[in-house]
CSV table of C-alpha atoms in Angstrom, one decimal:
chain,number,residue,atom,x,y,z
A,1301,UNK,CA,92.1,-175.8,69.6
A,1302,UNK,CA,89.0,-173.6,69.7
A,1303,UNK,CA,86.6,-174.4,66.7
A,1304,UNK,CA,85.9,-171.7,65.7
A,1305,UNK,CA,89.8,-170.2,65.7
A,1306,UNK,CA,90.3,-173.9,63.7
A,1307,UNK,CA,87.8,-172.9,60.8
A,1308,UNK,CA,89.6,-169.8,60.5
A,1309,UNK,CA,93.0,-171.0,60.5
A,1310,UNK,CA,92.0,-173.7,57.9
A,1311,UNK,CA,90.4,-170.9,55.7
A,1312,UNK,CA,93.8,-168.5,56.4
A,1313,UNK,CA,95.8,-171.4,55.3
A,1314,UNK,CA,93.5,-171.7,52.3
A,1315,UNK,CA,93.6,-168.4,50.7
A,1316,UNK,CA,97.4,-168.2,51.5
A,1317,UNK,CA,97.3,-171.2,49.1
A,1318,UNK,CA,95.4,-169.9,46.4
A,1319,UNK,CA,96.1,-168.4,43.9
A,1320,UNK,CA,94.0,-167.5,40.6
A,1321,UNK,CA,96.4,-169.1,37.9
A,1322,UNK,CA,95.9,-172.4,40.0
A,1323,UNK,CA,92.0,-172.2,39.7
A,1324,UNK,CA,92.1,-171.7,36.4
A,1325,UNK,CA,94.3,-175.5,35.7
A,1326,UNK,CA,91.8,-176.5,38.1
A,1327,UNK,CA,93.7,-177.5,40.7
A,1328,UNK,CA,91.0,-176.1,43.4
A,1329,UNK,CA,87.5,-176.0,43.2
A,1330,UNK,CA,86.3,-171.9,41.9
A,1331,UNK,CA,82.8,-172.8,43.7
A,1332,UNK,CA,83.9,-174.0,46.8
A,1333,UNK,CA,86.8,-171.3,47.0
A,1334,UNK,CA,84.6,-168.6,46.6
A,1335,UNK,CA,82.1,-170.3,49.4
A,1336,UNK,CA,85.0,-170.2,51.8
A,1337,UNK,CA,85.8,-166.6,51.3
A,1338,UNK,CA,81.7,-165.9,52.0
A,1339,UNK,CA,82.1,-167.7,55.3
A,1340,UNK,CA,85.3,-165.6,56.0
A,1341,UNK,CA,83.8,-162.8,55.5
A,1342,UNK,CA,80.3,-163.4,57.2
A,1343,UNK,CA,83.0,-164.3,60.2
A,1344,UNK,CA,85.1,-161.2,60.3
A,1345,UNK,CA,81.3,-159.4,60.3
A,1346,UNK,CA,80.0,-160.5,63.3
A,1347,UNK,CA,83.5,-160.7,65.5
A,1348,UNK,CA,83.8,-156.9,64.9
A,1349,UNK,CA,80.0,-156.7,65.6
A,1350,UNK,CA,80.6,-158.0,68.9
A,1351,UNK,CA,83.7,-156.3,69.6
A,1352,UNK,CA,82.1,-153.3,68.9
A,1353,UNK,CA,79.3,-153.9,71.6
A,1354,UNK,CA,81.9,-154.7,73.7
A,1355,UNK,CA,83.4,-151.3,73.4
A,1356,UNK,CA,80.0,-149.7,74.0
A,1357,UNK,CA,79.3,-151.6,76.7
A,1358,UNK,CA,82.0,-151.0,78.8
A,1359,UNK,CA,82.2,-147.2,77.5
A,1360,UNK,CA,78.7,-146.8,79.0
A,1361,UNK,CA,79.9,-148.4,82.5
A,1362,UNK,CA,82.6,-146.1,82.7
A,1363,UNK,CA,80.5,-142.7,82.2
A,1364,UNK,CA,77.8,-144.3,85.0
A,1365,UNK,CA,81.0,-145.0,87.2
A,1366,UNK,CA,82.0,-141.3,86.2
A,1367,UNK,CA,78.7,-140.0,87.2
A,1368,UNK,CA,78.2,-142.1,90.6
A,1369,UNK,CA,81.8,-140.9,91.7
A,1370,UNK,CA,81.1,-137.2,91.2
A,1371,UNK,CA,77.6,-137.0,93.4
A,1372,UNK,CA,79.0,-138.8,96.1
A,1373,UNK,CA,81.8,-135.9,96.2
A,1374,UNK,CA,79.1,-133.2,95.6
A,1375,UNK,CA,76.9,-134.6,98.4
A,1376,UNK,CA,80.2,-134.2,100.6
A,1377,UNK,CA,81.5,-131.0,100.1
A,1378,UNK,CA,84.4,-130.7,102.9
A,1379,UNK,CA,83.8,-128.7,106.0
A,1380,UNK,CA,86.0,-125.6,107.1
A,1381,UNK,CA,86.4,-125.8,110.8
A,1382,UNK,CA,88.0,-122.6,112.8
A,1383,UNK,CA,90.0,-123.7,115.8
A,1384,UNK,CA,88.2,-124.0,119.2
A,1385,UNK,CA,87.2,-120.8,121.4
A,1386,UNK,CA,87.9,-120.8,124.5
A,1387,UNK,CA,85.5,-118.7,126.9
A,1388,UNK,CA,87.6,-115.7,128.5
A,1389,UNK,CA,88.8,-115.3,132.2
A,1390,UNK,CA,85.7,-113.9,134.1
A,1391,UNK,CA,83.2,-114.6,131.2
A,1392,UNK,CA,81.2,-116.8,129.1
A,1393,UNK,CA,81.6,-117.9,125.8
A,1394,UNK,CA,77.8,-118.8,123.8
A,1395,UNK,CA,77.8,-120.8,120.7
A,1396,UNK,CA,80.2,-124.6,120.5
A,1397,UNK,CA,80.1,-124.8,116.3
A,1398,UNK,CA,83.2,-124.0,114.5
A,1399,UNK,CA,82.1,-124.3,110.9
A,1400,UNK,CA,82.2,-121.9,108.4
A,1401,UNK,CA,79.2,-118.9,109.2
A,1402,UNK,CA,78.8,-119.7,112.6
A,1403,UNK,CA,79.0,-117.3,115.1
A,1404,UNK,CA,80.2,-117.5,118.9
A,1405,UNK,CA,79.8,-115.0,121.2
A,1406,UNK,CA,81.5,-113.2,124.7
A,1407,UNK,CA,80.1,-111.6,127.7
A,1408,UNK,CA,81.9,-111.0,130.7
A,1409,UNK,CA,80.6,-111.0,134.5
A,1410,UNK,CA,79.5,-107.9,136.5
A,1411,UNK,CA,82.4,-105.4,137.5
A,1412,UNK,CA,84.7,-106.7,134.2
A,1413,UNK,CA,85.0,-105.3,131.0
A,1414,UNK,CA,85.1,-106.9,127.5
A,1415,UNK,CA,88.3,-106.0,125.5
A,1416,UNK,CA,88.2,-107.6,121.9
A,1417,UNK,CA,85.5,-108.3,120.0
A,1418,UNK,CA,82.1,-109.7,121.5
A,1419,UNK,CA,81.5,-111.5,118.6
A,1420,UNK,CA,83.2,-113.8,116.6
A,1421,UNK,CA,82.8,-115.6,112.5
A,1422,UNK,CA,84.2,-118.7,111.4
A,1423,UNK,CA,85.4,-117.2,107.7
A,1424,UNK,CA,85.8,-119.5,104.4
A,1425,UNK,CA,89.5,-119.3,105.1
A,1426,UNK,CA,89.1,-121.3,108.8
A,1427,UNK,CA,90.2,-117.8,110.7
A,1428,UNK,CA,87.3,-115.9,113.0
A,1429,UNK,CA,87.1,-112.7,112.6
A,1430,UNK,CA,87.7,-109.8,115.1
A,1431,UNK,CA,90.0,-110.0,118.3
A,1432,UNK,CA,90.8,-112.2,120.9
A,1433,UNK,CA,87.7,-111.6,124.1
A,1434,UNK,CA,89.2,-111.0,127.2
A,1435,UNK,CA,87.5,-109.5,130.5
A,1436,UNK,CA,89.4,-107.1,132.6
A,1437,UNK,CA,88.3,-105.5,136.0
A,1438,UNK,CA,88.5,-101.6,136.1
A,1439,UNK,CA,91.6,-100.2,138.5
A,1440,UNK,CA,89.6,-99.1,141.3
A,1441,UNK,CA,91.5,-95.8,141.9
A,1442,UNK,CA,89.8,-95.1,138.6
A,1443,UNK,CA,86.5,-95.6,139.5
A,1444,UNK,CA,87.1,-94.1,143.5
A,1445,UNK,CA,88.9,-90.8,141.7
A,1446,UNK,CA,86.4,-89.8,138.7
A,1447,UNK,CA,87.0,-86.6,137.6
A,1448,UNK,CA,82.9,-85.3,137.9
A,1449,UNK,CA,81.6,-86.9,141.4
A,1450,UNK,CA,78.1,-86.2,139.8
A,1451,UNK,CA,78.0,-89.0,137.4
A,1452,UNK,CA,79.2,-91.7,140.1
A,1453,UNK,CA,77.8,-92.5,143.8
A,1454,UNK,CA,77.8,-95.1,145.6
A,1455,UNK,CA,75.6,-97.9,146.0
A,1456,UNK,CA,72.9,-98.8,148.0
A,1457,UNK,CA,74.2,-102.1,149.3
A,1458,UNK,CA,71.9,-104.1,152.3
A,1459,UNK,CA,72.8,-107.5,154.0
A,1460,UNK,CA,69.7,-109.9,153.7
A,1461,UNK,CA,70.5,-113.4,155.2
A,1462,UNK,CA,73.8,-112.1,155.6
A,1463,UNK,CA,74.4,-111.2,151.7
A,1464,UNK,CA,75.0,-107.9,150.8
A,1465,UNK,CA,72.8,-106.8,148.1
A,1466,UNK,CA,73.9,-103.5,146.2
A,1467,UNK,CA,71.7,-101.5,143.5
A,1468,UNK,CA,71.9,-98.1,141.2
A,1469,UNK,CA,69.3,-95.6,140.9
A,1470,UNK,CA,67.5,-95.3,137.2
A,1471,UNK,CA,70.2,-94.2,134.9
A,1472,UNK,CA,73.2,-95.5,136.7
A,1473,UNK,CA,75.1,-99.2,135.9
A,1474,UNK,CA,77.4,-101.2,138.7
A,1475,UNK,CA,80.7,-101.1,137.7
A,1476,UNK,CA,83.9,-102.4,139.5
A,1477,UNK,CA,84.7,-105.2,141.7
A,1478,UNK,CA,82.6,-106.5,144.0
A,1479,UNK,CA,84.7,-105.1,147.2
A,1480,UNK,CA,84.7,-101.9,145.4
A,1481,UNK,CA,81.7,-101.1,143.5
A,1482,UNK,CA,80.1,-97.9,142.1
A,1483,UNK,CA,77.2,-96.7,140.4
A,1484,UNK,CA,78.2,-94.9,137.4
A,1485,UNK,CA,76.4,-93.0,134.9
A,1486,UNK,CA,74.5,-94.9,132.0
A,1487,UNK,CA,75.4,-92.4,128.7
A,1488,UNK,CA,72.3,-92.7,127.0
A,1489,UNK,CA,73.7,-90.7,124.0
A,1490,UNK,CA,76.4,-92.7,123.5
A,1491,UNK,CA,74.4,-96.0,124.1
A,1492,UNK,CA,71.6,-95.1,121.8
A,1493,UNK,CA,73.3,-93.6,119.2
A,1494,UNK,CA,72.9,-94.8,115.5
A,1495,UNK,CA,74.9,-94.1,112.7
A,1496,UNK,CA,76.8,-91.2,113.9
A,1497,UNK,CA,73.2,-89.8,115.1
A,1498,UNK,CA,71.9,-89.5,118.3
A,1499,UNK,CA,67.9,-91.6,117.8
A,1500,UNK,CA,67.2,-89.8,121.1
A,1501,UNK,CA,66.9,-86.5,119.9
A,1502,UNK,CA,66.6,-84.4,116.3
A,1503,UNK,CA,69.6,-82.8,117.1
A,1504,UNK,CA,72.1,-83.0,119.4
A,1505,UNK,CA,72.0,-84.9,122.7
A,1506,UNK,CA,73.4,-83.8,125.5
A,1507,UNK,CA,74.0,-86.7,129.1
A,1508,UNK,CA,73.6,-85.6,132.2
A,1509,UNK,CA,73.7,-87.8,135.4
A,1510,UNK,CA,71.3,-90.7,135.4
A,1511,UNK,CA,69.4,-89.3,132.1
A,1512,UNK,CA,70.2,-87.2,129.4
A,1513,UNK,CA,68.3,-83.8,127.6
A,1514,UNK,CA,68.0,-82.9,123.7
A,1515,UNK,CA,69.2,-79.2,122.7
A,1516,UNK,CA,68.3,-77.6,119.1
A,1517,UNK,CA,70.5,-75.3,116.9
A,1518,UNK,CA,70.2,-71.5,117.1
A,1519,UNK,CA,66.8,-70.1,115.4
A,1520,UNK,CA,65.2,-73.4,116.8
A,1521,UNK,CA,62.4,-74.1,119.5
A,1522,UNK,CA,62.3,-77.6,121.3
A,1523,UNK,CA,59.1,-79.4,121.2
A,1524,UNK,CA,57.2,-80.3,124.1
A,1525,UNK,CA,58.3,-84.4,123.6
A,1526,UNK,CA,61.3,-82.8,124.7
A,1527,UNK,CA,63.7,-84.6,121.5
A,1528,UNK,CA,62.2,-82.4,118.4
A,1529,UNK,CA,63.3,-79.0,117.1
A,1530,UNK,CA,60.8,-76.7,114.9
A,1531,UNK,CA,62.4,-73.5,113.0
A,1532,UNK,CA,61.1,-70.1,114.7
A,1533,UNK,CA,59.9,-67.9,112.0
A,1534,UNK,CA,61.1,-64.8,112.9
A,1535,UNK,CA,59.1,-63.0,110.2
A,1536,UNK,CA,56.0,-64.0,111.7
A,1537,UNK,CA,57.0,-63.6,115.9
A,1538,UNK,CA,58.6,-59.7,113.8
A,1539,UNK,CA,62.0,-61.1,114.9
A,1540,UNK,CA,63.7,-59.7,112.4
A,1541,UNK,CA,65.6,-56.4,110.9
A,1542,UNK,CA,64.5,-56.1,107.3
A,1543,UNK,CA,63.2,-52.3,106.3
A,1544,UNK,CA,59.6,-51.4,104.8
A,1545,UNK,CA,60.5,-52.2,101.0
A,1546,UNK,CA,61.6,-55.8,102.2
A,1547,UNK,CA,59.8,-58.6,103.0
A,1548,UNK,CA,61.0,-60.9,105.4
A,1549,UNK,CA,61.2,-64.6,104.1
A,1550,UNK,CA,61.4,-67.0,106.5
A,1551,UNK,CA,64.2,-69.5,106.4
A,1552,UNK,CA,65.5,-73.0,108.3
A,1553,UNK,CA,67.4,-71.3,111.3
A,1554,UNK,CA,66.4,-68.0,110.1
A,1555,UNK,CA,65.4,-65.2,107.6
A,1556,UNK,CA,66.1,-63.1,104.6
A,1557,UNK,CA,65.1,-59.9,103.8
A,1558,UNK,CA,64.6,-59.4,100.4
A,1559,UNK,CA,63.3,-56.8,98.1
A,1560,UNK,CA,63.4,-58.4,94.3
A,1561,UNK,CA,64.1,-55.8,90.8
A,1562,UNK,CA,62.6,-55.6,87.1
A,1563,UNK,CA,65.4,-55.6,84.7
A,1564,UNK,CA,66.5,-52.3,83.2
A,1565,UNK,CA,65.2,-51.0,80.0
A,1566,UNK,CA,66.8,-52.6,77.2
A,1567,UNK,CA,66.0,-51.3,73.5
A,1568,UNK,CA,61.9,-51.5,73.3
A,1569,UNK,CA,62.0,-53.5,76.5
A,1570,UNK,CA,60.8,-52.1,79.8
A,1571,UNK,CA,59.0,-53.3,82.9
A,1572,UNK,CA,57.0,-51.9,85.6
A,1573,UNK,CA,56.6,-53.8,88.8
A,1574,UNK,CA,53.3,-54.4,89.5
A,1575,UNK,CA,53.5,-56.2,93.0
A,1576,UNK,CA,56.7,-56.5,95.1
A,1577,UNK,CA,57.3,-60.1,93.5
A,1578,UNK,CA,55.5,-59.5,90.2
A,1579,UNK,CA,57.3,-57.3,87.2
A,1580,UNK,CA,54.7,-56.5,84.0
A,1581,UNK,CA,56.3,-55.8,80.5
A,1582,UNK,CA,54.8,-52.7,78.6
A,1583,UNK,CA,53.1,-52.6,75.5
A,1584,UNK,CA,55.8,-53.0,72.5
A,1585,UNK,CA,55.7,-50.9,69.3
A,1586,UNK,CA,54.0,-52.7,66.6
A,1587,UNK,CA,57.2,-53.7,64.7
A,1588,UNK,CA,59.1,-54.7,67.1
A,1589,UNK,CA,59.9,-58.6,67.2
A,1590,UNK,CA,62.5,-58.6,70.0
A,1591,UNK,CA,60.2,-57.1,72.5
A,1592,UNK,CA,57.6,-59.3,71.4
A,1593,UNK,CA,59.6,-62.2,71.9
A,1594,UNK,CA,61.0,-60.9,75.7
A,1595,UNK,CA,59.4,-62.2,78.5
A,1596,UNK,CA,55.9,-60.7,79.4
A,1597,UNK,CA,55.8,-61.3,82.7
A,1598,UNK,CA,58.7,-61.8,85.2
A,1599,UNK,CA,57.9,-63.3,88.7
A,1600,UNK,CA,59.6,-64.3,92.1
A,1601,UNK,CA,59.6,-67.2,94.3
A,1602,UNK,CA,61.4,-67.4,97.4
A,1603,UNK,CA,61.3,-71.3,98.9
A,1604,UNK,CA,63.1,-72.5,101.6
A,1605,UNK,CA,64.6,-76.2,102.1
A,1606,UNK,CA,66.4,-78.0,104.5
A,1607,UNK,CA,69.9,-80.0,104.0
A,1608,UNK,CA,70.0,-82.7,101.8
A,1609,UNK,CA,66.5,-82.9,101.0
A,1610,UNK,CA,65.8,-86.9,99.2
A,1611,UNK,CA,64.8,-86.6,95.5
A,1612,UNK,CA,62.9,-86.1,93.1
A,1613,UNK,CA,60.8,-83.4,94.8
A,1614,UNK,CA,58.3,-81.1,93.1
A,1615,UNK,CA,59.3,-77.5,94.1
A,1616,UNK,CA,57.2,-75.2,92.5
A,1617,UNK,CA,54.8,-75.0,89.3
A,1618,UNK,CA,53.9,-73.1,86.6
A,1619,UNK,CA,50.5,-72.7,85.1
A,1620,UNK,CA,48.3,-70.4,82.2
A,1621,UNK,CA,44.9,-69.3,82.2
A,1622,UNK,CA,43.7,-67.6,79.1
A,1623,UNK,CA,41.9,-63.7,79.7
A,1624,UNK,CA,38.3,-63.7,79.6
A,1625,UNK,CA,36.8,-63.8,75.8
A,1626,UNK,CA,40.1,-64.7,74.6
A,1627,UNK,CA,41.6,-67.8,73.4
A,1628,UNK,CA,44.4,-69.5,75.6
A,1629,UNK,CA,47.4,-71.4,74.3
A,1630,UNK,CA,46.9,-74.4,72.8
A,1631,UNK,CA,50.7,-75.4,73.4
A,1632,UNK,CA,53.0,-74.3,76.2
A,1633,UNK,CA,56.7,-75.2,76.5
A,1634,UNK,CA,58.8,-75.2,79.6
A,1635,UNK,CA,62.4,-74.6,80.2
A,1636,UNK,CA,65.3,-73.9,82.3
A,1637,UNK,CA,67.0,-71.1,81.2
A,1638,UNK,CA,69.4,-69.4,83.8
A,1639,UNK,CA,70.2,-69.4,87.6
A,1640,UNK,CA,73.4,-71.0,89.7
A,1641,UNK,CA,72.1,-74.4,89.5
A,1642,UNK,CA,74.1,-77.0,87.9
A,1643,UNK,CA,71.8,-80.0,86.8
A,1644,UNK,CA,70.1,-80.0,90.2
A,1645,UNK,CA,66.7,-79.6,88.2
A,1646,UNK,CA,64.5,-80.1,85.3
A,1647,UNK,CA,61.3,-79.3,84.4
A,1648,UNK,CA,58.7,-81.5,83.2
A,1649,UNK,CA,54.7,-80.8,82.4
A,1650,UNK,CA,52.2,-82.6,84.7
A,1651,UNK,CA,48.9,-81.5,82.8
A,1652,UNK,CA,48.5,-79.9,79.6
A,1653,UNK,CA,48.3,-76.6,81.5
A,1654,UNK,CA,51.1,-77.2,83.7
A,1655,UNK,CA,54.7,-77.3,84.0
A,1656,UNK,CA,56.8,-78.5,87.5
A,1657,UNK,CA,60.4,-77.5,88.6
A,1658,UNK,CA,61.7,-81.0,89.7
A,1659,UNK,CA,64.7,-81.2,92.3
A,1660,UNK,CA,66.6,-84.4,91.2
A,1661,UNK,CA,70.0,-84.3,93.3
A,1662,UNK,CA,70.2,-83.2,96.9
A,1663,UNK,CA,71.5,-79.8,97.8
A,1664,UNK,CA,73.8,-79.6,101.0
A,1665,UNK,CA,72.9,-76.5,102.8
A,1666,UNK,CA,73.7,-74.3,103.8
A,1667,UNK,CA,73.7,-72.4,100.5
A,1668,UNK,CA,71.4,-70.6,98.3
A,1669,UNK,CA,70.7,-71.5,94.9
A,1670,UNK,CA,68.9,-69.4,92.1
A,1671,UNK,CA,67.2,-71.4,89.0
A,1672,UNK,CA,65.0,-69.5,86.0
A,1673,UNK,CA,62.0,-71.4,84.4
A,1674,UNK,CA,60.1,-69.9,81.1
A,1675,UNK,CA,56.9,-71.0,80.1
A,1676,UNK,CA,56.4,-70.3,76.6
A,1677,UNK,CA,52.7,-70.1,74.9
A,1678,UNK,CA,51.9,-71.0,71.3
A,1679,UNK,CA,48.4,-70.7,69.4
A,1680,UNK,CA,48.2,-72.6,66.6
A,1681,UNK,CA,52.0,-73.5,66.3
A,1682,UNK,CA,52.6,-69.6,66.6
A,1683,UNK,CA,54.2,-68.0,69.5
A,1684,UNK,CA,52.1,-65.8,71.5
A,1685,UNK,CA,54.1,-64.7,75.0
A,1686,UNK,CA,56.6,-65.6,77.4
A,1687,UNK,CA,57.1,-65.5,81.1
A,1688,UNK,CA,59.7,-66.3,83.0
A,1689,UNK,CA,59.7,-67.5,87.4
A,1690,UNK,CA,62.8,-66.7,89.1
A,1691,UNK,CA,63.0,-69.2,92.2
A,1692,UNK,CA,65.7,-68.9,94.8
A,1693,UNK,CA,66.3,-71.6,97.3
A,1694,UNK,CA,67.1,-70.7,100.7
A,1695,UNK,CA,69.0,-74.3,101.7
A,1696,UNK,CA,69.5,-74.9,105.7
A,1697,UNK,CA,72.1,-76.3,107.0
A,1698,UNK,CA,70.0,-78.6,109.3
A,1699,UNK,CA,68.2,-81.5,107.6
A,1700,UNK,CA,64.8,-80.7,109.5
């Protein structure tokens, strides 16, 4: 038997014997009794001192086990693999990795055409996206019967160490089979195109055998680089109908004739017009605070924009300047306060003498918009005068 496990048996054994009434006839020894119990419990300490070390110990081993388990599975993350590509019948097939991200990619050989998709992604899910690549050769009735003979000919084919040798003029591909080739027109709009838009020309391009020519809307000119359109002004080149009271206000694509009223009297409030876009308030009676308080001086601007025009813009602004030997404003305050728009603008001071109408959402033309702007003067925290720009917005339909 283990000493140690002896000692403690003998002392289990000897407080299972004793009991208090026996010490006191003195049948045991108090003294040594109580010296047992010491070493019991002195013992007991340090087993469960060591047992509890124990514990900790092998807690700590596990959590580095733990810890050393999870890296290695982080540091090998499993791979998604796509099934193999196969290169198509009478083409090539670029790119041999199936993981996850990686692209392959088809071309097919002169005088075949690639059906499917060109290009191919190994997804997250191990499918590729697109369609399956396959290369077909054109039926040659329907390259010998084209429906314009102008945008197909035939080659120019020479034998040189007895291989024929075939070519197209600029502007023209070689399509077909090799027994039965033709040179067919190259559609540059189509080729070039981005977007929906033709990057050849402003507007719209037009193919025409082995090249291709740029054409502008009505009311347009095209530019000598042959792809860009400018607006005619037909006001200036007198290319328009409007009478002797109208002006003429040149628009994108083409004009407006337009010949702009004061209001109608109204109580103690009349106007003269004093230029044909310029409309001057009379002099008000004394005691009269609502024709002090109407505007003094009504203008009119005429802008015109094209389509869908990228904001914020700055479209027109609206300044004081005090009279000679009198004293300006010391405050002005700016407003919208009528017209069609609906939240297209605001206005917004640049300087302390200057306001600016702000465009702040595209407008899609073509239309014609109308917004009012007040500028409002005070001296001293007192209101002096008001006047009030009327701006109307001639919108193209052409973006240029």
């Amino acid at each position: 038997m283990v000493p140690g496990i002896q000692h403690s048996l003998f002392l289990y054994l000897l407080l299972a014997s004793f009991h208090p009434a026996q010490a006191a006839q003195g049948c045991l020894n108090r003294q040594k009794v109580l010296t047992a119990i010491r070493q019991m419990q002195q013992f007991l300490k340090g087993q469960e001192n060591r047992f509890t070390d124990g514990i900790r110990n092998m807690k700590a081993k596990l959590s580095a086990l733990q810890i050393s388990v999870t890296k290695l599975t982080a540091d090998q993350p499993s791979v998604t693999l796509c099934p193999v590509l196969e290169a198509p019948k009478h083409g090539k097939k670029f790119g041999s990795r199936y993981r996850m991200d990686h692209e392959v990619h088809f071309v097919c050989q002169p005088g075949y055409q690639l059906i499917g998709s060109s290009t191919r992604v190994c997804q997250p899910s191990g499918r590729w996206t697109g369609e399956t690549a396959n290369c077909t050769a054109p039926i040659a009735a329907e390259w010998s019967a084209l429906s314009d003979l102008s945008f197909s000919r035939k080659p120019r084919c020479a034998k040189i160490d007895r291989t024929q040798h075939c070519s197209c003029d600029a502007g023209f591909h070689m399509s077909g089979s090799s027994e039965n080739s033709v040179c067919q027109d190259v559609d540059e709009c189509e080729v070039f195109q981005l977007g929906g838009f033709a990057r050849l020309c402003m507007h719209t391009c037009v193919n025409t055998p082995g090249s291709y020519r740029c054409t502008c809307p009505p009311a347009y000119k095209l530019l000598d680089d042959g792809r860009s359109c400018d607006d005619i002004d037909e006001c200036a080149t007198l290319q328009h109908n409007c009478t002797r009271v109208e002006t003429c206000i040149n628009t994108g694509g083409g004009f407006q004739c337009v010949n702009p009223q004061c209001p109608e009297p109204h109580g103690n409030v009349s106007y003269v017009k004093t230029s044909p876009f310029q409309c001057e308030r009379y002099p008000c009676p004394m005691n009269s605070k609502s024709c002090h308080h109407a505007a003094k001086s009504i203008s009119f601007h005429y802008l015109s924009l094209p389509s869908q025009l990228k904001p914020p813009v700055a479209l027109f602004r609206m300044a004081t300047a005090a009279a000679p030997g009198r004293p300006g404003p010391d405050s002005l305050r700016f407003g919208i306060v009528g017209g069609s728009n609906q939240g297209q603008f605001v206005v917004q001071r640049s300087d302390r003498q200057t306001g600016e109408l702000i465009l702040v959402q595209p407008l899609k033309g073509p239309c014609t918009v109308e917004v009012d702007v007040d500028m409002s003067e005070y001296l001293d925290r007192t209101f002096q005068a008001k006047h009030v720009s009327k701006v109307t917005l001639f919108v193209s339909a052409n973006g240029f």
